[in-house]
PDB file of C-alpha atoms and ligand atoms in Angstrom:
ATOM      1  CA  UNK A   1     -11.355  11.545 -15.649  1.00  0.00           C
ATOM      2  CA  UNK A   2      -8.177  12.077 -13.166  1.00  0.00           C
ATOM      3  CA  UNK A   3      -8.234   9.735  -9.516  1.00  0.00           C
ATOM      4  CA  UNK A   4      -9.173  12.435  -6.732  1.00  0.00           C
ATOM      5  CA  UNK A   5      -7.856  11.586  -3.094  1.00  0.00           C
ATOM      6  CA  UNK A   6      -8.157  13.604  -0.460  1.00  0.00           C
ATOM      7  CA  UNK A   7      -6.237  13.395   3.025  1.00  0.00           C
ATOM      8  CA  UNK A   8      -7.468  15.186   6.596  1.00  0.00           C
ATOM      9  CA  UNK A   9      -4.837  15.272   8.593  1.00  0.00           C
ATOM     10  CA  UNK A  10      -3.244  17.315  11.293  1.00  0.00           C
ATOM     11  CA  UNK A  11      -0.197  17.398   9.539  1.00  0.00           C
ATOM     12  CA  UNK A  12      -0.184  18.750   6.136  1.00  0.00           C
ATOM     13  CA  UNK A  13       3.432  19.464   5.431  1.00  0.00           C
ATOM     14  CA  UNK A  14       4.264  15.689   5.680  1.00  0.00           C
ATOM     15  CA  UNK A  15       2.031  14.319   2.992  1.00  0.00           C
ATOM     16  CA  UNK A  16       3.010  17.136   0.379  1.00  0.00           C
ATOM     17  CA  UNK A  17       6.714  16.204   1.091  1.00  0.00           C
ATOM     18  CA  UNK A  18       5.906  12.882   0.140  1.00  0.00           C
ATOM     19  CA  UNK A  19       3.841  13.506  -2.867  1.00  0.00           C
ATOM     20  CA  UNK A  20       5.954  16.363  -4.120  1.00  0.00           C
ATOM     21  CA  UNK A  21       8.657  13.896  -5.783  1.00  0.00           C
ATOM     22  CA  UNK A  22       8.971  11.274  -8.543  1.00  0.00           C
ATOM     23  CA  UNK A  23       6.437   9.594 -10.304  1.00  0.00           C
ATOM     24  CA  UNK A  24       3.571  10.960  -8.195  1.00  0.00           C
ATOM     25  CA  UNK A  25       5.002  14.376  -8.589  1.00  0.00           C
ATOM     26  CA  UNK A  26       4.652  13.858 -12.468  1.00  0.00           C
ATOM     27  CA  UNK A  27       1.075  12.185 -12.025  1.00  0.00           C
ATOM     28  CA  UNK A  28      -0.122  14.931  -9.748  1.00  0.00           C
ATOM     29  CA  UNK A  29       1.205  17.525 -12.699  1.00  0.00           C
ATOM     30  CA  UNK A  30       0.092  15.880 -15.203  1.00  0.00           C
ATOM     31  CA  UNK A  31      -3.986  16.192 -14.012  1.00  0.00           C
ATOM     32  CA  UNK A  32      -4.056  11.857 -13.670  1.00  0.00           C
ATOM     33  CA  UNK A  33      -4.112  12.049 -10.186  1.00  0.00           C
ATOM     34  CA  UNK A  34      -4.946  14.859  -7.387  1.00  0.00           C
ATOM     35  CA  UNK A  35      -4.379  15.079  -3.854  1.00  0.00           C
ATOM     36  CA  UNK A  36      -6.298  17.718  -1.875  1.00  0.00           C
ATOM     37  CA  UNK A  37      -4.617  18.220   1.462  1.00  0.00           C
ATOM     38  CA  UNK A  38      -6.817  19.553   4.542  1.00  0.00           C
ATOM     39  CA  UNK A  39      -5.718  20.389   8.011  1.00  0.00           C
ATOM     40  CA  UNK A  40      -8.546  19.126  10.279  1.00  0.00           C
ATOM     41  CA  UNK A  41      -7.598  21.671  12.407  1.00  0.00           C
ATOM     42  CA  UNK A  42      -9.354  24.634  10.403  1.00  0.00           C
ATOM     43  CA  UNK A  43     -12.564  22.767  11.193  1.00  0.00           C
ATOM     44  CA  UNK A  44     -12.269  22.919  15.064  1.00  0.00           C
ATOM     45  CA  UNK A  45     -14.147  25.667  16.176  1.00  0.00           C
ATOM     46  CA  UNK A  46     -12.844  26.756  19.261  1.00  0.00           C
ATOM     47  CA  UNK A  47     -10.268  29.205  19.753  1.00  0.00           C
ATOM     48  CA  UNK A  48      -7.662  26.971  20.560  1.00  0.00           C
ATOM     49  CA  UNK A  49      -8.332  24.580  17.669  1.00  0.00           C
ATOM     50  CA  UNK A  50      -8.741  21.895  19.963  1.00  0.00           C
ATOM     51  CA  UNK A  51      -9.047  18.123  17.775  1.00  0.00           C
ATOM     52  CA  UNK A  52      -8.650  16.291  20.644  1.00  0.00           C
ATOM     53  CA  UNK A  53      -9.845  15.198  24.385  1.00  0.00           C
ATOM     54  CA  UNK A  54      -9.514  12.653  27.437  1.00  0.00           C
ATOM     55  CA  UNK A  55     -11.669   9.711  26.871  1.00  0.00           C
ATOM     56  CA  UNK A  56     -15.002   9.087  28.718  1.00  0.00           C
ATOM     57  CA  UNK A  57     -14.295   6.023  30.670  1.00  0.00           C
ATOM     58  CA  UNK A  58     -10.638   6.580  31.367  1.00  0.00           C
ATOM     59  CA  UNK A  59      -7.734   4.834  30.363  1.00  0.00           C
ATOM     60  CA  UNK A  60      -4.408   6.404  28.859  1.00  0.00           C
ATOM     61  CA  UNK A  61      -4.357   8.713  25.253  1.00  0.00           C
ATOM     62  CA  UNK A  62      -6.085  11.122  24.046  1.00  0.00           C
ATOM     63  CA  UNK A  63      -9.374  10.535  21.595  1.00  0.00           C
ATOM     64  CA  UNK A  64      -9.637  13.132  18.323  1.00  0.00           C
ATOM     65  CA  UNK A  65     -13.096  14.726  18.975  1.00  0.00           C
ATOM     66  CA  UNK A  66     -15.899  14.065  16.475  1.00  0.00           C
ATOM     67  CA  UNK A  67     -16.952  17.636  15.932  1.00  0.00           C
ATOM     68  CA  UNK A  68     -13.943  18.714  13.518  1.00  0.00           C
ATOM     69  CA  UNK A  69     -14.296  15.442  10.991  1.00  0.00           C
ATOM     70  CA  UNK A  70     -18.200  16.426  10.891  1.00  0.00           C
ATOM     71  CA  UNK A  71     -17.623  19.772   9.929  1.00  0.00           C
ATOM     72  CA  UNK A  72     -15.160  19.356   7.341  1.00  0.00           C
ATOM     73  CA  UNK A  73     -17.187  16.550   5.880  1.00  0.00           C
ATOM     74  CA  UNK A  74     -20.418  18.845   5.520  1.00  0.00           C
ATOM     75  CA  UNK A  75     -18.466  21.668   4.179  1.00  0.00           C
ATOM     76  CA  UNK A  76     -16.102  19.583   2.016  1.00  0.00           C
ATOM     77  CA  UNK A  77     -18.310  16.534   0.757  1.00  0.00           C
ATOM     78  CA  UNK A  78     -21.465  17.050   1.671  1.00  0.00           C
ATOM     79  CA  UNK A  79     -23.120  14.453  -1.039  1.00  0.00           C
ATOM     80  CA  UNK A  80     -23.065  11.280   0.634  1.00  0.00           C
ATOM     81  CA  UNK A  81     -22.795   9.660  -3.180  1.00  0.00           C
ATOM     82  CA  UNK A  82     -19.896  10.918  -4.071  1.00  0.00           C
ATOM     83  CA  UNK A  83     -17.777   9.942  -0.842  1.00  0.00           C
ATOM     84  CA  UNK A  84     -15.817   7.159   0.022  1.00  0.00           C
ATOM     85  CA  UNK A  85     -14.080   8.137   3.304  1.00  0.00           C
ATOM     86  CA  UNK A  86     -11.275   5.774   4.365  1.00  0.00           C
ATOM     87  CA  UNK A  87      -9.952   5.652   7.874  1.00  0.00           C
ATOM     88  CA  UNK A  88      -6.489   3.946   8.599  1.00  0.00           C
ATOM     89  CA  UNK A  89      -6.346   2.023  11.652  1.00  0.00           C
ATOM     90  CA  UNK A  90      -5.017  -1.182  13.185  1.00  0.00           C
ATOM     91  CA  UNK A  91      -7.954  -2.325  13.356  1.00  0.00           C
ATOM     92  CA  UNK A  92      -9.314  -1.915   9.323  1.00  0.00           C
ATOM     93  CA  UNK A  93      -9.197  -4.570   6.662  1.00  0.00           C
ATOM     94  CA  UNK A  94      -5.234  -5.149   5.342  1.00  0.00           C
ATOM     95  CA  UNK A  95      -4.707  -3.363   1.928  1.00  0.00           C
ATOM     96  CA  UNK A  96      -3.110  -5.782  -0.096  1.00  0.00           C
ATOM     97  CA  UNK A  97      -2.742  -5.354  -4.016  1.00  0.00           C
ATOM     98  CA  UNK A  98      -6.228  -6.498  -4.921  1.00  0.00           C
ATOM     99  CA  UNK A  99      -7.912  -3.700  -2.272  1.00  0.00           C
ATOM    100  CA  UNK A 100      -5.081  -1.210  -4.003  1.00  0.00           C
ATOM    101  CA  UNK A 101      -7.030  -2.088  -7.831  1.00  0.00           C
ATOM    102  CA  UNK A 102     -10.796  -2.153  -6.111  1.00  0.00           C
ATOM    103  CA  UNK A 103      -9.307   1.390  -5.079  1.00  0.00           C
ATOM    104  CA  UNK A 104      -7.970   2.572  -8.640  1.00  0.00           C
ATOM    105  CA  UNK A 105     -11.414   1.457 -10.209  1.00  0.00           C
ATOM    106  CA  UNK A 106     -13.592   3.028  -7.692  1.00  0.00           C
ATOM    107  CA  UNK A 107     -15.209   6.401  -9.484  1.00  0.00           C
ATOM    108  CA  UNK A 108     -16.294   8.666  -5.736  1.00  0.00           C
ATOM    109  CA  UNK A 109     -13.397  10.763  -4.506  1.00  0.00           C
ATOM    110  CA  UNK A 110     -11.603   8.915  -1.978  1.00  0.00           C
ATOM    111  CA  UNK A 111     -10.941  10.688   1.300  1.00  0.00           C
ATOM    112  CA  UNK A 112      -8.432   9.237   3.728  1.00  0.00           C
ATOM    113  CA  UNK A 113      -9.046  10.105   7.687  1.00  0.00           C
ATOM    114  CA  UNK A 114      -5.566  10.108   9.595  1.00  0.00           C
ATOM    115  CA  UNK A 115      -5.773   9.676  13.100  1.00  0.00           C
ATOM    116  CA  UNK A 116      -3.300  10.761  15.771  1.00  0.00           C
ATOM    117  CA  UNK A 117      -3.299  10.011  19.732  1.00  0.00           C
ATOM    118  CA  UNK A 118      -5.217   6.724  20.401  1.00  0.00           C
ATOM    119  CA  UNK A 119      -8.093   6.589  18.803  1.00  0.00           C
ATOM    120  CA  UNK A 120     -11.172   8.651  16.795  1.00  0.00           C
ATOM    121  CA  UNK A 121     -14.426   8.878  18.409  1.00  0.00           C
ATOM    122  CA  UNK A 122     -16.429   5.706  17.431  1.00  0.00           C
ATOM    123  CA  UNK A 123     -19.168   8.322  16.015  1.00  0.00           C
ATOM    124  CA  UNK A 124     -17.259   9.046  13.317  1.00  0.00           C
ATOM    125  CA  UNK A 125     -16.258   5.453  12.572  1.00  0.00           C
ATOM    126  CA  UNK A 126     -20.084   4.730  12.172  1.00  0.00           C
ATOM    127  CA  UNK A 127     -21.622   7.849  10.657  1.00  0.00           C
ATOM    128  CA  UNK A 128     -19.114   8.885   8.195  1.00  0.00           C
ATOM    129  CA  UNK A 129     -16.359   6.345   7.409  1.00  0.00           C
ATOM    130  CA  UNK A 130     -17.619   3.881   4.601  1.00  0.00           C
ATOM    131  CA  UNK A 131     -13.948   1.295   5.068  1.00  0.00           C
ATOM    132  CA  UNK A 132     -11.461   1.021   7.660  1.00  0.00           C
ATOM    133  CA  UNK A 133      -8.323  -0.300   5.980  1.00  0.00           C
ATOM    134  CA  UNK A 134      -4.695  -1.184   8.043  1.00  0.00           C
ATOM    135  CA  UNK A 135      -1.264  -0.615   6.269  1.00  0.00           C
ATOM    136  CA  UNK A 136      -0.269  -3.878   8.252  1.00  0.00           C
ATOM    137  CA  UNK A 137       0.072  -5.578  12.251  1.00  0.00           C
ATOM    138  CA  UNK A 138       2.028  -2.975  13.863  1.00  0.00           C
ATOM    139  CA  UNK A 139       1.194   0.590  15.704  1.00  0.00           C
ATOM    140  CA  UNK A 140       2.464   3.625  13.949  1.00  0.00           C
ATOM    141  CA  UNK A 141       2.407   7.121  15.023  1.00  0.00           C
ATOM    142  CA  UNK A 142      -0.475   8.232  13.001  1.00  0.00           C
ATOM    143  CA  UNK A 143      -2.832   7.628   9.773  1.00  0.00           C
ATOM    144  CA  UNK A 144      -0.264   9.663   7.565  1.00  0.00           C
ATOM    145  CA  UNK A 145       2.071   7.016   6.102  1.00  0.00           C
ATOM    146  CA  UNK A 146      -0.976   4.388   5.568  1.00  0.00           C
ATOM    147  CA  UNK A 147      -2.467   7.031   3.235  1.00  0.00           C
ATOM    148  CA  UNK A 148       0.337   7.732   1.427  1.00  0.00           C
ATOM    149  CA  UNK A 149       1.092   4.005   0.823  1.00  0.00           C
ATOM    150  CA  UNK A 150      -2.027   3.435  -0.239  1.00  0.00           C
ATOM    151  CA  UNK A 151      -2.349   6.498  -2.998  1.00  0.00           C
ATOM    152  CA  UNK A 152       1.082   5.198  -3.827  1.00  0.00           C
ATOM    153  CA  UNK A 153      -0.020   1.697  -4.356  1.00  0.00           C
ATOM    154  CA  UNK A 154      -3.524   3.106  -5.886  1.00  0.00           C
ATOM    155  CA  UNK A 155      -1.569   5.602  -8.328  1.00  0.00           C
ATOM    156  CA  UNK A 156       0.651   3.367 -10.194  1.00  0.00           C
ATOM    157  CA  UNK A 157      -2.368   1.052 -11.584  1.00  0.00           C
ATOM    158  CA  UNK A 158      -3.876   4.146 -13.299  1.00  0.00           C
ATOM    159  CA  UNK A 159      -3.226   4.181 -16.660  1.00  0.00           C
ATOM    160  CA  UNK A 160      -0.639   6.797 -17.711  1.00  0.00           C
ATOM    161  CA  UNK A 161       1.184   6.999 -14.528  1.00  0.00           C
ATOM    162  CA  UNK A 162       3.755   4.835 -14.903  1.00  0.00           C
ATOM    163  CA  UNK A 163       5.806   4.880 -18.322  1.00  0.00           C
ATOM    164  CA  UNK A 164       5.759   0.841 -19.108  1.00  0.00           C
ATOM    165  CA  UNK A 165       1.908  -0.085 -18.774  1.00  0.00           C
ATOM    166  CA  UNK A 166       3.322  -3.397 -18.803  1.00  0.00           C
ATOM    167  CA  UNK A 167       5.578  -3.525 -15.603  1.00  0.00           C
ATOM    168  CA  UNK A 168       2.541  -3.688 -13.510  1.00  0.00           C
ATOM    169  CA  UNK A 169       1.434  -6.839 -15.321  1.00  0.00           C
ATOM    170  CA  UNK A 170       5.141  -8.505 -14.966  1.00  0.00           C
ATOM    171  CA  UNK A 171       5.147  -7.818 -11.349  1.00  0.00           C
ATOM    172  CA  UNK A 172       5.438 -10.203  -8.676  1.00  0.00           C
ATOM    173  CA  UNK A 173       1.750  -9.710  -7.071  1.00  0.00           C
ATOM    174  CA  UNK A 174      -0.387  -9.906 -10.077  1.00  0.00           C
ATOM    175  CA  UNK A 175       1.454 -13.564 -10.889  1.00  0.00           C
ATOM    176  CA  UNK A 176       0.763 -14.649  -7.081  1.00  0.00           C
ATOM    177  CA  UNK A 177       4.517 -15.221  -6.390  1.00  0.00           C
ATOM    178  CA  UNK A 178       7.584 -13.203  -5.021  1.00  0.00           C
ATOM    179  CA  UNK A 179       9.843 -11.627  -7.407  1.00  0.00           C
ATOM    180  CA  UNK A 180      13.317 -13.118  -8.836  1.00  0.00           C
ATOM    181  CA  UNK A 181      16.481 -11.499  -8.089  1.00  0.00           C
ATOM    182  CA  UNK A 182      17.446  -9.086 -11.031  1.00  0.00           C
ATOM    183  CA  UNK A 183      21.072  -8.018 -11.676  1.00  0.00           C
ATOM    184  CA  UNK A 184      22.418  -5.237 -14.448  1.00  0.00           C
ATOM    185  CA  UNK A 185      26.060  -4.328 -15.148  1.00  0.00           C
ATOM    186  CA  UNK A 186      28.692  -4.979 -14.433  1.00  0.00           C
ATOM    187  CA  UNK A 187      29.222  -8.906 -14.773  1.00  0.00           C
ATOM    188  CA  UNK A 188      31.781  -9.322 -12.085  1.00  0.00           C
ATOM    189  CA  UNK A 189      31.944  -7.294  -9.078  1.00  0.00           C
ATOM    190  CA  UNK A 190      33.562  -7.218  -6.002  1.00  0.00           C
ATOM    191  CA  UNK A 191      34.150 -11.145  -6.651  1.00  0.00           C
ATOM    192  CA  UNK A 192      30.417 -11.905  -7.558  1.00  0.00           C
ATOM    193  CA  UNK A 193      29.617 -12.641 -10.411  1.00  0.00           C
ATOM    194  CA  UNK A 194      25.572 -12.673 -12.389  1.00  0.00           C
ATOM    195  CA  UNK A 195      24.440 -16.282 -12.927  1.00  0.00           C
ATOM    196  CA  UNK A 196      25.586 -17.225 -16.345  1.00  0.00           C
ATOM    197  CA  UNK A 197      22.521 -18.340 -17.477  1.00  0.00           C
ATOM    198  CA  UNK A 198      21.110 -14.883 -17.214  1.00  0.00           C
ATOM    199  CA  UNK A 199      23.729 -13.897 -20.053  1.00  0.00           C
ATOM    200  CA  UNK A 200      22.771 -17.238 -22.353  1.00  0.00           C
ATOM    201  CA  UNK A 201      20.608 -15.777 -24.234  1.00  0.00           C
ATOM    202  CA  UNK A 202      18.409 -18.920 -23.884  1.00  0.00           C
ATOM    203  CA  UNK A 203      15.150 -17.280 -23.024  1.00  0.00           C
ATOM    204  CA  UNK A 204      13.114 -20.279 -21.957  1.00  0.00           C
ATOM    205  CA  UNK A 205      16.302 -21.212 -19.935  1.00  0.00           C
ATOM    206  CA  UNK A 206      16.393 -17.462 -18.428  1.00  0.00           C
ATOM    207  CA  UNK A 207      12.247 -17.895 -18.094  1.00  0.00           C
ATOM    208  CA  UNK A 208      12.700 -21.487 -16.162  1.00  0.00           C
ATOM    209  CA  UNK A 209      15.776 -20.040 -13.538  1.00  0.00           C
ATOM    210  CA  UNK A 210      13.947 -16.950 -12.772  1.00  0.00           C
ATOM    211  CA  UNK A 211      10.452 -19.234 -11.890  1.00  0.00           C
ATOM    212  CA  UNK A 212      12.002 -21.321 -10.107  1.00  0.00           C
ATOM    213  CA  UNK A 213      13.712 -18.314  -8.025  1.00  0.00           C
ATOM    214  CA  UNK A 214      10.196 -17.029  -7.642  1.00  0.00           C
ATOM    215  CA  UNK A 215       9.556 -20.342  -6.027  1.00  0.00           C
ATOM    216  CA  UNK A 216      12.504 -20.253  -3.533  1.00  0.00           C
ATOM    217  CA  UNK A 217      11.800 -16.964  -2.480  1.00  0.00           C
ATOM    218  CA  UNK A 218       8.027 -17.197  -1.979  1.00  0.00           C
ATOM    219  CA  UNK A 219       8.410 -20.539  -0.533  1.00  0.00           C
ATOM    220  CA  UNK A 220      11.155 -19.101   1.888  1.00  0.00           C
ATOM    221  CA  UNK A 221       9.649 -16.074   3.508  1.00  0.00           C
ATOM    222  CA  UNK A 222       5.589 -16.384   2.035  1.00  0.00           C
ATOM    223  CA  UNK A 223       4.562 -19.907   1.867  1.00  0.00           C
ATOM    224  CA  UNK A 224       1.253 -18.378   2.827  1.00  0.00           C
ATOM    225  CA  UNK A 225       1.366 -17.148  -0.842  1.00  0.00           C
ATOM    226  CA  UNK A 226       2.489 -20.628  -2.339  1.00  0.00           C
ATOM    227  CA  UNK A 227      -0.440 -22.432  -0.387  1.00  0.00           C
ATOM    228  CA  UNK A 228      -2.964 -20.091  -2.992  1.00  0.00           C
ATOM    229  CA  UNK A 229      -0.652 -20.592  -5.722  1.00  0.00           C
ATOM    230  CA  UNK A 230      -2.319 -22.827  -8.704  1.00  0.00           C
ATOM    231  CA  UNK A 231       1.564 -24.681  -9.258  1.00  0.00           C
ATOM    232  CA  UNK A 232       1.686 -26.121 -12.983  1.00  0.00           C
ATOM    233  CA  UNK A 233       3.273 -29.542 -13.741  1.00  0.00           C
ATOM    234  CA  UNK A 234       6.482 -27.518 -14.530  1.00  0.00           C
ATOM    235  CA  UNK A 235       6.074 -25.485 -11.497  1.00  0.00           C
ATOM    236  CA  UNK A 236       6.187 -28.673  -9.360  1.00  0.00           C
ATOM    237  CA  UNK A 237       9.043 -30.100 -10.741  1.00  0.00           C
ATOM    238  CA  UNK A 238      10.862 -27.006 -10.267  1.00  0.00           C
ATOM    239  CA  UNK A 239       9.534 -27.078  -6.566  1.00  0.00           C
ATOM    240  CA  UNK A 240      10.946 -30.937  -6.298  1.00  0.00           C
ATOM    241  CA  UNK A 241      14.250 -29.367  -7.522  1.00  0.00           C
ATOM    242  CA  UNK A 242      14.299 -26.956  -4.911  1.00  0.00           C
ATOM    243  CA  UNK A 243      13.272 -29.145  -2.146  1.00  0.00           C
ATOM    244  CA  UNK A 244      16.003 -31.617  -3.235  1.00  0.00           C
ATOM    245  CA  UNK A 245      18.548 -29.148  -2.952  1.00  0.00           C
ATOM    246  CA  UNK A 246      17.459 -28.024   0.642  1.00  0.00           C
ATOM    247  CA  UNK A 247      16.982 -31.829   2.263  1.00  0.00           C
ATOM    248  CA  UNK A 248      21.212 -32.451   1.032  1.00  0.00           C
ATOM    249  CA  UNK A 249      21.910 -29.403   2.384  1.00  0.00           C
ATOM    250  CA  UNK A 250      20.039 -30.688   6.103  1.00  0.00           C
ATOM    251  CA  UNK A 251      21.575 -33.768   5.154  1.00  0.00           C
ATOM    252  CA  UNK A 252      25.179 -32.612   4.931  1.00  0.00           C
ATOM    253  CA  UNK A 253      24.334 -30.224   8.463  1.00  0.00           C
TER     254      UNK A 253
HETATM  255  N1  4GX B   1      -2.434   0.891   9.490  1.00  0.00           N
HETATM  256  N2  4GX B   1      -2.080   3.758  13.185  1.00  0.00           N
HETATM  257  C1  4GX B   1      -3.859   5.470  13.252  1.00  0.00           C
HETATM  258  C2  4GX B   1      -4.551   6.454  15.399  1.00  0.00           C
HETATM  259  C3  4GX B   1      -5.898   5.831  15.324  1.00  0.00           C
HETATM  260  C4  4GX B   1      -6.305   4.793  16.174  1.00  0.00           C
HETATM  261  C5  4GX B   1      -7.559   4.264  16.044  1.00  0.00           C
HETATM  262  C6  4GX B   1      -7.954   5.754  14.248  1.00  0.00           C
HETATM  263  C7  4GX B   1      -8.385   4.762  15.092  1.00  0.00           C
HETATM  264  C8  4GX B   1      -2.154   2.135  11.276  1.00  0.00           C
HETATM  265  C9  4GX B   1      -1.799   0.920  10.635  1.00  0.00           C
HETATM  266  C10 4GX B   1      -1.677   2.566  12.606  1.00  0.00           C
HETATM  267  C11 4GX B   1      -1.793   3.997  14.585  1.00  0.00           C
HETATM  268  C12 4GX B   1      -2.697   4.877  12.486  1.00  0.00           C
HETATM  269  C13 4GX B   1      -2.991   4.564  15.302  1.00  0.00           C
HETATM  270  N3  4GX B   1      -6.726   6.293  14.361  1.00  0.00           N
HETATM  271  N4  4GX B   1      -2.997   2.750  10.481  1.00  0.00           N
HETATM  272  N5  4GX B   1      -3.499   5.765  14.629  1.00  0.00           N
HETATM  273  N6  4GX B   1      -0.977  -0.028  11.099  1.00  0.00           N
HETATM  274  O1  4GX B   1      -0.946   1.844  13.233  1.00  0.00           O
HETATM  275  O2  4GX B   1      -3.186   1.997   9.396  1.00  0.00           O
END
């Protein structure tokens, strides 16, 4: 019952540096997770291993050629059942954290496509690939990193994987808001200091500074995320608070 990924890829070497560390390392070795690497260039046929070609119509780039992801699907995965290919593009659906749990519950082996050049041959897009997912609104290099951040993000939520089951639930994402700022030892340095409330020991104090941090900081640099936020009566007085502070300090600029 262990999560099975697979990546195709042109570049092997740079996902098993990646996944050959750390808590995936210890996941892969310890049979909850596996990642089966494949070099799409064993499935081109020609001599030259050619995976890629000028594209009909013109334009710049290079387009990777159908024929290789074809074979290596057929000789890989051939039961159409027990697939769920995944190509990373620009252009896919963006993986947030509730596409990264719809990921760790899904049963089929997942197999990520990783495109290089410009773009994949649309026949692959609509014969083989079941979701097109994007690691976020910018062009990278190549499908590589999006598939390891997503079997990062997938791997963590299965059970086992990480240590504390329960950091996962404590996290900012699954309570809708960003995180608070944490601090360890020691108490003083370099002239800063922790906020003393966060050595009271007054846990509902502790619990009420680090919400209302949560509230700063999403409403700072996400108030997209604050807008789908459900705030409690608490939650809005702390949010008063905060917006207090802010209009003295425009005040006193
Ligand atoms: N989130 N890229 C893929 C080549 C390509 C283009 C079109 C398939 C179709 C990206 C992202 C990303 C750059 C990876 C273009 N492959 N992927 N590559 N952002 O920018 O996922």
């Amino acid at each position: 019952m262990s999560k099975k990924f697979h990546v195709v890829t042109i570049f092997p070497e740079m996902l098993k540096a990646y996944l050959g560390f750390s808590i995936l390392k210890r996941a892969i070795q310890s049979n909850l997770l596996s990642v089966g690497i494949h070099n799409l260039r064993d499935y081109a046929p020609d001599k030259h291993k050619t995976v890629d070609d000028y594209p009909y119509g013109g334009g710049a780039g290079m387009v990777m050629k159908p024929d290789p992801f074809f074979r290596i699907v057929e000789s890989l995965w051939p039961e159409k059942e027990k697939r769920k290919i995944i190509l990373l593009s620009p252009q896919g659906r963006l993986f947030n954290q509730d596409a990264a749990c719809e990921l760790a519950r899904e049963d089929k082996d997942i197999i990520f496509f990783c495109g290089r050049y410009e773009a994949i041959d649309q026949r692959v897009s609509d014969n083989l690939v079941n979701e097109e997912f994007s690691v976020g609104d910018y062009i990278l290099t190549g499908g590589e990193l999006p598939a390891l951040v997503i079997i990062d993000a997938v791997a963590r939520l299965i059970p086992g994987v990480l240590g504390d089951f329960c950091s996962t639930k404590e996290e900012s994402f699954s309570w809708g808001l960003l995180d608070y700022p944490h601090y360890t030892r020691p108490e003083h340095y370099r002239g800063m200091s922790v906020p003393g409330v966060l050595l009271s020991g007054n846990h509902s104090a502790i619990n009420r500074w680090r919400k209302k941090q949560a509230i700063k900081a999403t409403l700072e640099n996400r108030p997209d995320l604050l807008e789908k936020y459900v705030l409690s009566d608490s939650d809005r007085e702390l949010l008063e608070e905060i917006k207090e502070v802010s209009n003295e300090l425009d005040r006193s600029n």
